[in-house]
Coordinates of C-alpha atoms in Angstrom, one line a residue:
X734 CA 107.8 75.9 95.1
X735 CA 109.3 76.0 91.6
X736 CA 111.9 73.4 93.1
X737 CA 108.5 70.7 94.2
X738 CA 107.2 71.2 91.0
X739 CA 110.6 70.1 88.8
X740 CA 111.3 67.4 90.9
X741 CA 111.6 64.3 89.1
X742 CA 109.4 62.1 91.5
X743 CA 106.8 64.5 91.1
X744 CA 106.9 64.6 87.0
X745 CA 107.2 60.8 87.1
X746 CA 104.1 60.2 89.5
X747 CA 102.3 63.1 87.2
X748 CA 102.7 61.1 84.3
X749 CA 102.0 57.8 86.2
X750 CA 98.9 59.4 87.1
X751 CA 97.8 60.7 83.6
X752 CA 99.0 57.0 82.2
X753 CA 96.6 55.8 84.9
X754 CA 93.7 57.4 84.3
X755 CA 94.0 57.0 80.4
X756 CA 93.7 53.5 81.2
X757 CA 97.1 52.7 80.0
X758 CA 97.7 49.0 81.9
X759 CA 99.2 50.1 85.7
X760 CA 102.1 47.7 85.9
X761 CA 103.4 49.4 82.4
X762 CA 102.2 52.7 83.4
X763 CA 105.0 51.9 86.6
X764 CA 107.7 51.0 84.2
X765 CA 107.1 54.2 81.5
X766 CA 106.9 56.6 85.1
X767 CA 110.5 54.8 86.2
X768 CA 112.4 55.2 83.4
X769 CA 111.4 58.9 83.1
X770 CA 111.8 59.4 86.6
X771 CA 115.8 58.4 85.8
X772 CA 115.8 60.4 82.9
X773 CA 115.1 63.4 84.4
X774 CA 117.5 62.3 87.2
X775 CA 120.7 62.4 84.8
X776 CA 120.6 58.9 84.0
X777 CA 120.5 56.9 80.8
X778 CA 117.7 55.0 79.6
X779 CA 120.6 51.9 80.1
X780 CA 121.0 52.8 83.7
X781 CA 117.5 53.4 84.3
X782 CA 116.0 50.1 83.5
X783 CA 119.1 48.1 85.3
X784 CA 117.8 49.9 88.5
X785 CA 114.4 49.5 87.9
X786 CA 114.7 45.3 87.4
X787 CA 117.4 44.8 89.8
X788 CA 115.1 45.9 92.3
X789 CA 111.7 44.0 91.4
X790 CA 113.0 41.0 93.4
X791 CA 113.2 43.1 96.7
X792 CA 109.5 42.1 98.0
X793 CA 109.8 38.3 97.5
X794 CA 108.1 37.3 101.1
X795 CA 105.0 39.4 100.0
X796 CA 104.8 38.0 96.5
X797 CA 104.8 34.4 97.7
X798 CA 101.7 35.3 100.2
X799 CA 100.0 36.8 97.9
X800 CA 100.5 33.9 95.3
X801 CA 99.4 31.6 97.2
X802 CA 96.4 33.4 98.9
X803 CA 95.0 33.8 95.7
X804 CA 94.3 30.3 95.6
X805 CA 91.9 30.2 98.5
X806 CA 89.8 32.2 96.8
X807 CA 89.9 30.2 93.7
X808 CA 89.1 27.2 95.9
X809 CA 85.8 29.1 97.4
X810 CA 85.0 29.9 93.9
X811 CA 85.4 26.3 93.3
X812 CA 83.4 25.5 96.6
X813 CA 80.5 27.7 95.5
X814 CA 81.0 29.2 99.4
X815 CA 79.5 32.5 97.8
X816 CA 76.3 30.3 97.2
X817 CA 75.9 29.0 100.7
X818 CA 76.5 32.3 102.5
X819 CA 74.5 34.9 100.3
X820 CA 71.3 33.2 101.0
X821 CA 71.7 32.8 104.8
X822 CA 72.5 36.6 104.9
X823 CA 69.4 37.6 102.5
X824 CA 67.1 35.9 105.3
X825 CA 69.4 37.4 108.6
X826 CA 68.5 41.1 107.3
X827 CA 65.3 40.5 106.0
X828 CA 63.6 43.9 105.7
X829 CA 66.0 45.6 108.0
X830 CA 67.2 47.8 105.3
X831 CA 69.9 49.3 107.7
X832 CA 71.6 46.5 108.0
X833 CA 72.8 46.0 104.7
X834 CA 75.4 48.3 105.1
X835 CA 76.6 47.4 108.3
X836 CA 77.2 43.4 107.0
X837 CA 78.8 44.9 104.1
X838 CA 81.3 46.5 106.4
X839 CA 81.7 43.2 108.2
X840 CA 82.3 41.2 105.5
X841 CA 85.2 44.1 104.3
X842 CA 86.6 43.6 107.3
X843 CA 86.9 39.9 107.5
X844 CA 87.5 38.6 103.9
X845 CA 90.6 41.3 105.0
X846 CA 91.9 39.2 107.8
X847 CA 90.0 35.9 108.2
X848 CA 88.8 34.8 104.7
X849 CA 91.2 36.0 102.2
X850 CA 89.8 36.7 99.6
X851 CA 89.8 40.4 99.6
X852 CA 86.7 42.5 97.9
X853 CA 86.3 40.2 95.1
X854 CA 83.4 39.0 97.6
X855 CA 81.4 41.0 96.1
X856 CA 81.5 39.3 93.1
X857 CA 80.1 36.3 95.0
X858 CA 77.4 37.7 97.3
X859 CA 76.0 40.9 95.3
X860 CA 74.7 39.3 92.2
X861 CA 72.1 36.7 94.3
X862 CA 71.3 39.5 96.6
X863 CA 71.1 42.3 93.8
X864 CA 67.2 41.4 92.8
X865 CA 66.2 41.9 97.1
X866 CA 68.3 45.1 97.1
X867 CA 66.4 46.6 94.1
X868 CA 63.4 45.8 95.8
X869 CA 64.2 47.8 98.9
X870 CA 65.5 50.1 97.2
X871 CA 68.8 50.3 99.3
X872 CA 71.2 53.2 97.6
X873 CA 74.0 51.3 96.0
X874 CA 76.3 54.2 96.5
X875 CA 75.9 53.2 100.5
X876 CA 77.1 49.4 99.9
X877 CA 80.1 50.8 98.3
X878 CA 81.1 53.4 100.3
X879 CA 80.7 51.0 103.2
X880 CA 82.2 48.1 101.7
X881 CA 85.6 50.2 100.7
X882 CA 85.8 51.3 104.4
X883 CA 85.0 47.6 106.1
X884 CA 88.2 46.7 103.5
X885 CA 90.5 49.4 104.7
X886 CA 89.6 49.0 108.7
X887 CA 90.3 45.2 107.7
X888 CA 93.8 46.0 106.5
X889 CA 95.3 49.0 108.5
X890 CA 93.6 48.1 111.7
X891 CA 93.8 43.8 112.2
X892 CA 98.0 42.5 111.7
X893 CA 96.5 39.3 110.2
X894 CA 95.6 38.0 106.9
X895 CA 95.9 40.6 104.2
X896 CA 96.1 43.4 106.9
X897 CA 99.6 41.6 107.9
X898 CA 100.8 41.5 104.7
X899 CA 99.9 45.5 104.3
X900 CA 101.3 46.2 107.9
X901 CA 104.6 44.5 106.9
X902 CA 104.7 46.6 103.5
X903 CA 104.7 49.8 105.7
X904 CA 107.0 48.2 108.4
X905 CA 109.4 47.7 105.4
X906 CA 108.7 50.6 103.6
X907 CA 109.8 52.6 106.6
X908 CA 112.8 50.9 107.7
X909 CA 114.2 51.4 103.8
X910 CA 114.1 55.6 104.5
X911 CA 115.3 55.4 108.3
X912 CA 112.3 54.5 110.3
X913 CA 112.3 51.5 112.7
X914 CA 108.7 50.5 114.0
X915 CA 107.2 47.3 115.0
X916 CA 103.9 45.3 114.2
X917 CA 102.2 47.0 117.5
X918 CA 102.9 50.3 116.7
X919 CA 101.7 49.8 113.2
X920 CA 98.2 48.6 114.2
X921 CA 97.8 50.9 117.1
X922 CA 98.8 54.2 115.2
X923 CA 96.7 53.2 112.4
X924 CA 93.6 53.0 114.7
X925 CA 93.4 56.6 114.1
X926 CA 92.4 55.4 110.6
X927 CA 89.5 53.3 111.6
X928 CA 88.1 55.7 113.4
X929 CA 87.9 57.8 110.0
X930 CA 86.1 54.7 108.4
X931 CA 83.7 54.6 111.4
X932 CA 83.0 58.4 110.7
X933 CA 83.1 57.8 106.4
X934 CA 80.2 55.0 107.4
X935 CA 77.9 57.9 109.9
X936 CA 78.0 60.3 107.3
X937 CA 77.2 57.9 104.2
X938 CA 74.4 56.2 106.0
X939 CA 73.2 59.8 107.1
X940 CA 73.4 60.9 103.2
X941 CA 72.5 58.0 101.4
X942 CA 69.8 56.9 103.9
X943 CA 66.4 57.5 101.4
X944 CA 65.6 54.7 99.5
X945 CA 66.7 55.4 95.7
X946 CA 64.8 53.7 92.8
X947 CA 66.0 51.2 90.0
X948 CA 64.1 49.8 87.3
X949 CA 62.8 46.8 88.2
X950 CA 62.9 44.3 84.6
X951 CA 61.0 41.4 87.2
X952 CA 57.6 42.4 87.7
X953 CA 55.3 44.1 89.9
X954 CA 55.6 41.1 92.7
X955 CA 59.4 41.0 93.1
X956 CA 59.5 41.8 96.5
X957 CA 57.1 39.2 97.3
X958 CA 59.1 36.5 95.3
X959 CA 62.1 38.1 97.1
X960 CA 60.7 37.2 100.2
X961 CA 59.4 33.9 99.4
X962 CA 63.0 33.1 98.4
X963 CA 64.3 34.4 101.2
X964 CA 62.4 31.8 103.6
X965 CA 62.8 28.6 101.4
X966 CA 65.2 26.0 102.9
X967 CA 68.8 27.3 102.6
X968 CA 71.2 25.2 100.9
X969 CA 73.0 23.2 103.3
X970 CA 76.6 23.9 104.4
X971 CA 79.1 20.7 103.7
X972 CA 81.7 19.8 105.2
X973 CA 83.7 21.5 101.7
X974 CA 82.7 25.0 102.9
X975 CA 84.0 24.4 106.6
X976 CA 87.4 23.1 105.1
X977 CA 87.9 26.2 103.2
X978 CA 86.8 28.3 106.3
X979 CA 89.0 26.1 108.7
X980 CA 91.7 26.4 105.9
X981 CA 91.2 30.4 106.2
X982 CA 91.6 30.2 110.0
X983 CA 94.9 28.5 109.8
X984 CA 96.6 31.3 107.7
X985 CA 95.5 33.8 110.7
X986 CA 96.7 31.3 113.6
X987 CA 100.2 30.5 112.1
X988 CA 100.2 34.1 111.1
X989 CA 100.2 35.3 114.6
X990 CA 102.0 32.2 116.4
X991 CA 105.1 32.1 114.0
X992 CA 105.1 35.7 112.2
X993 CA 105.8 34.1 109.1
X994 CA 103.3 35.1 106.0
X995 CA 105.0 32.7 103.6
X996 CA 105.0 29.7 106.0
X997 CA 100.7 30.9 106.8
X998 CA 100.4 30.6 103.3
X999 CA 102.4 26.9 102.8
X1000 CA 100.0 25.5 105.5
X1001 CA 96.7 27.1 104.3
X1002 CA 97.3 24.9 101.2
X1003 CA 98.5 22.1 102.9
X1004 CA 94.9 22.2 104.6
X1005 CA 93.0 23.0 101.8
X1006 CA 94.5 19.6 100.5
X1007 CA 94.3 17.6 103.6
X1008 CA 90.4 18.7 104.4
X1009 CA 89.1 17.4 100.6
X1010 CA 88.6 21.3 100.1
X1011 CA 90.1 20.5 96.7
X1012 CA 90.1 17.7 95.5
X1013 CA 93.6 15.8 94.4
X1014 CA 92.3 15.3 90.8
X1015 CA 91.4 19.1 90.5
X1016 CA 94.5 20.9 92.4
X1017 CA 96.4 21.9 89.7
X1018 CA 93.7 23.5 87.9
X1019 CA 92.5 25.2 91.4
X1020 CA 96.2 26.1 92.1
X1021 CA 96.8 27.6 88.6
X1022 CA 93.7 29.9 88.7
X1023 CA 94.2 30.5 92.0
X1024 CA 98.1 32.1 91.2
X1025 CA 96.9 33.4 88.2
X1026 CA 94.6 35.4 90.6
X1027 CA 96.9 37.2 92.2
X1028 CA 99.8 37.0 89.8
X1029 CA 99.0 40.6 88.2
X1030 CA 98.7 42.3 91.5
X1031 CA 102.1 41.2 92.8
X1032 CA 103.3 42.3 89.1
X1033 CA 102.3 45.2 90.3
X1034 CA 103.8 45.3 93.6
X1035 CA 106.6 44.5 92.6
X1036 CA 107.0 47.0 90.0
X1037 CA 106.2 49.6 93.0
X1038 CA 108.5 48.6 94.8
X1039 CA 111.3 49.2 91.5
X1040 CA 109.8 52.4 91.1
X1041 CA 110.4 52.9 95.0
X1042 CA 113.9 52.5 94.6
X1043 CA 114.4 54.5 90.9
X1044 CA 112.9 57.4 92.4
X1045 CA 115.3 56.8 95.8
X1046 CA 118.6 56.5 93.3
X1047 CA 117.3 59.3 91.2
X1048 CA 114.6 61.6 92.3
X1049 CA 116.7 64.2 94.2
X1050 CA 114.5 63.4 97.1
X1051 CA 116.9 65.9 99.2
X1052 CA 115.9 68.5 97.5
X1053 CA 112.6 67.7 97.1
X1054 CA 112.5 66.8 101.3
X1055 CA 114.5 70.1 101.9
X1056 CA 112.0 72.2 99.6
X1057 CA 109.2 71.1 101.0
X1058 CA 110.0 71.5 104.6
X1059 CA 111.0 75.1 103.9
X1060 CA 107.8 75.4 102.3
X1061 CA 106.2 74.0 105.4
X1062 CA 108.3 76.6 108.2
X1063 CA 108.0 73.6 110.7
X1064 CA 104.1 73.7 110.8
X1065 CA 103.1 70.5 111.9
X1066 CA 99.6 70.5 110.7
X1067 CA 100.5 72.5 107.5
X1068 CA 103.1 69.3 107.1
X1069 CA 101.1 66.5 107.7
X1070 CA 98.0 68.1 104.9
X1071 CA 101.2 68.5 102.8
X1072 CA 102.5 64.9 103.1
X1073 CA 98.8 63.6 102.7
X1074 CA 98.2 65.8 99.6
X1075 CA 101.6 64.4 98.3
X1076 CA 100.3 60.9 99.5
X1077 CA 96.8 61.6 97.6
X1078 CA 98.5 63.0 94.5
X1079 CA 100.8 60.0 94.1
X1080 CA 98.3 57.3 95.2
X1081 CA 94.9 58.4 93.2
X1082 CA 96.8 57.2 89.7
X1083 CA 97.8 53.3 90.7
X1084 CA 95.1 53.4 93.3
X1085 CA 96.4 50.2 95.3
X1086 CA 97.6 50.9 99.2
X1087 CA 99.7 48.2 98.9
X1088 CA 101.5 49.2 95.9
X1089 CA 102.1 52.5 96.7
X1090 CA 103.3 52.7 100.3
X1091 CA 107.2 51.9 99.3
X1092 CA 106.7 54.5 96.8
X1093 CA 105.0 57.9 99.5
X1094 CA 107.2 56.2 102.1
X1095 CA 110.1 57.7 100.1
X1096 CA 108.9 61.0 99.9
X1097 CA 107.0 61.4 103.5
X1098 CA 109.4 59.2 106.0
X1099 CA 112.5 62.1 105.5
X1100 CA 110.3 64.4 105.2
X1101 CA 108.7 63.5 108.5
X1102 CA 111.7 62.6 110.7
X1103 CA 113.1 66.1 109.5
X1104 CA 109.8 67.4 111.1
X1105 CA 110.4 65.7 114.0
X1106 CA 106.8 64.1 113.7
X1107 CA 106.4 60.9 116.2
X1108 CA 106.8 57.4 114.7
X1109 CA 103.2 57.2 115.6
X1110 CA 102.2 59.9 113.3
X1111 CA 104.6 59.3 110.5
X1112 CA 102.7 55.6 110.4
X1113 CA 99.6 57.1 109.9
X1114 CA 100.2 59.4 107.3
X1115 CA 102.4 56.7 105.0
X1116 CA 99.4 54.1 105.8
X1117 CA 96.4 56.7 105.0
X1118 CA 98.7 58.0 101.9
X1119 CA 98.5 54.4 100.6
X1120 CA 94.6 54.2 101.9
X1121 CA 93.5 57.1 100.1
X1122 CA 94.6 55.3 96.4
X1123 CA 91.9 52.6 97.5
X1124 CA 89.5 55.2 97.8
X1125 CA 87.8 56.8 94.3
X1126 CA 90.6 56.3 92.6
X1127 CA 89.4 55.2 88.8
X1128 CA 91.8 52.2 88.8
X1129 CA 91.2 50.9 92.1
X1130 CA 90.3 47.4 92.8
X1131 CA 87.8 49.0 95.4
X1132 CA 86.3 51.1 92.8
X1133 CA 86.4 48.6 89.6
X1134 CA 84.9 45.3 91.6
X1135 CA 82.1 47.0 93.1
X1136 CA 81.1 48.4 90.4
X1137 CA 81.6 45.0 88.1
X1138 CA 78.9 43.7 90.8
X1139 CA 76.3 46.7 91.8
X1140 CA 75.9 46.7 87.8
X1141 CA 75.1 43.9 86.5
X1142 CA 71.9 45.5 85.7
X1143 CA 73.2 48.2 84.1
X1144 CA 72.1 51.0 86.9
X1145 CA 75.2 51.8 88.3
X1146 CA 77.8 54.0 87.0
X1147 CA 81.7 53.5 87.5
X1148 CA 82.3 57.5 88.1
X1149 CA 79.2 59.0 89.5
X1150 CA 78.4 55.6 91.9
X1151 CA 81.6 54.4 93.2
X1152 CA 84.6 57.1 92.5
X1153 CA 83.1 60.1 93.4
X1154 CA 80.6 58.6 96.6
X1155 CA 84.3 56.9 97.5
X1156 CA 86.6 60.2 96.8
X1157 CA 84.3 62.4 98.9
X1158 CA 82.7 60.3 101.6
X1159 CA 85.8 58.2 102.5
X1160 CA 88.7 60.8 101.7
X1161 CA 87.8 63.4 102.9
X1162 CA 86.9 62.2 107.1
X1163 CA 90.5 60.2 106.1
X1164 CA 92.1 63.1 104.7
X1165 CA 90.7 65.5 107.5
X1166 CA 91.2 63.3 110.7
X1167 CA 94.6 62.2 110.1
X1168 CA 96.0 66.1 109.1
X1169 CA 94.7 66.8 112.3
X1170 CA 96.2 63.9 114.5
X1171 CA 99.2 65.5 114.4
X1172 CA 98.0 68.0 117.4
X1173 CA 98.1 65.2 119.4
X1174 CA 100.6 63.0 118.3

């Protein structure tokens, strides 16, 4: 034990995760949890940052997709799309509470893998529909919980748009420690996962189903104005919001017909450009915000991926595979809540699936091949590892964002409404199912 506990991976991610959740900046908090990672490896500080920079290049395929997404959701910022479509799905639910949660979900799943914009939607939807909400008194806690789990079916379970790029992360991730899988297996095996999202969304709905109160600042009549609102004449839909939808659907058809992410993402601009979805005198401003977007979360990518390979070069991950596996005696169950509890432990401080998978996949792939766990299952626990980050974590894009939007009025707390509801509602069926897929896989 004493052996798992001086490793260097596990100092480094320890202070990575104290760095994290002191709200020291993540891409920094990467670089400090390196470079002591090689210290306590033997190396020099010298050594330790050559390794660390040498390898930020590795994940250059993902960085340009991800660059270049980000500017289709500049261009539906620019578009006002969020304008168009909150109204039309203020007057769809009506005062069929129940289904707030459920086109939450949907809309997780597709700005995931068909509009690309990932859950910055929120952002665009909430605040319009914020005022109704309050008014029907629709627990908050429920959108988010429910929103996080629409993002992660999205991404684990679909191999296109966003949930391509994540699917080739962990295709990549586990060919770097020994693991050869394809595309099919990746989705397939993680379907396991979405069937712990579908079970996260039961027991949230069942918890959080009582209307809860928030101050209404409006008026005694808001529900009626709500109402009235809700039945004017929508805003029309022009031909600008098609182009950036039919731009969206071309990254998903070339992403499936060629396999090539970088090549989706080169013709989703090309159409953006070609429909009028921006116009010529505004691209460069468009394209700029649209890089600038994403710019910090490939940052941070790729400084996962550095840390990935410092903690390969210098993490005595032999030892550390070796210890643990005596410490498991061959118990596949006891291994697989191991490898997820070392997933959870690592993931929770940078709190991104897609920044962390290279980094669990060097700890759990060795560690399950020495189990002789199934591709199948070794998949699952290096995708839900990387899942569980998205879920409560403090610093996690799927924590921050929908809190940014559920409080705009200043009722909805960062911890108590979105990290712990999250951590408890979404890890836990995670955490629990996929330990226990291993009886069958």
């Amino acid at each position: 034990m004493s052996t798992i506990l001086t490793n260097p991976v596990i100092l480094a991610t320890t202070i990575l995760v104290v760095l994290c959740l002191l709200k020291v900046n993540v891409f920094l908090s990467i670089i400090i949890a390196s470079l002591c990672c090689a210290l306590l490896g033997g190396a020099t500080l010298v050594e330790g940052i050559e390794v660390f920079y040498t390898n930020m290049g590795n994940d250059n395929r993902m960085v340009l997709f991800l660059l270049l997404l980000g500017v289709l959701a500049a261009t539906m910022q620019y578009n006002n799309v969020g304008e168009v479509l909150a109204p039309r799905v203020a007057k769809l639910v009506g005062k069929k509470v129940w289904l707030f949660p459920i086109v939450l979900t949907l809309f997780g799943i597709m700005v995931e893998t068909f509009v690309l914009i990932g859950v910055s939607f929120l952002l665009v939807i909430v605040p319009p529909l914020l005022r109704l909400l309050t008014d029907y008194k629709v627990d908050r806690r429920l959108l988010v919980i429910t929103t996080c789990c629409g993002l992660q079916i999205g991404y684990c379970c679909f191999p296109v748009g966003y949930g391509a790029g994540f699917m080739g992360i962990v295709q990549g991730a586990l060919a770097d420690n020994g693991l050869e899988v394809s595309i099919d297996q990746i989705w397939r095996a993680n379907l396991v996962i979405g069937g712990a999202m579908v079970v996260a969304i039961i027991l949230a709905m069942i918890r959080y189903r009582k209307p809860r109160d928030y101050q209404s600042t409006e008026g005694e009549n808001k529900l009626i104005e709500a109402e009235l609102a809700a039945a004017k004449e929508l805003p029309p839909i022009e031909f600008r919001h098609i182009a950036c939808l039919i731009s969206g659907l071309s990254v998903v058809v070339v992403q499936v017909t060629t396999k090539s992410m970088p090549l989706a993402a080169l013709v989703m601009i090309v159409m953006l450009v070609v429909t009028g979805a921006i116009k010529p005198r505004d691209f460069e401003t468009v394209f700029m915000k649209g890089i600038m977007t994403s710019s910090y979360v490939c940052l941070v990518l790729m400084a996962a991926v550095a840390f990935a390979a410092t903690a390969k070069t210098y993490g005595d991950l032999d030892n550390l595979i070796a210890a643990s596996g005596a410490l498991i005696g061959g118990n596949k169950i006891f291994g697989a809540f191991l490898m997820l509890f070392l997933g959870l432990f690592i993931t929770m401080g940078i709190g991104s699936a897609f920044s962390t998978v290279p980094i669990v996949a060097t700890v759990l792939v060795p560690l399950g091949l020495s189990l002789k766990m199934s591709p199948a299952l070794i998949i699952i626990l290096v995708a839900a590892s990387g899942a569980l980050g998205d879920s409560g974590s403090p610093s996690s894009n799927q924590a921050l964002i929908p809190t940014a939007a559920f409080n705009i009025d200043g009722q909805h707390d960062h911890i108590r409404d979105s990290c712990i509801p999250s951590f408890l509602f979404v890890n836990i069926p995670l955490f629990v199912i996929c330990t226990f897929a291993a009886l069958f896989l």
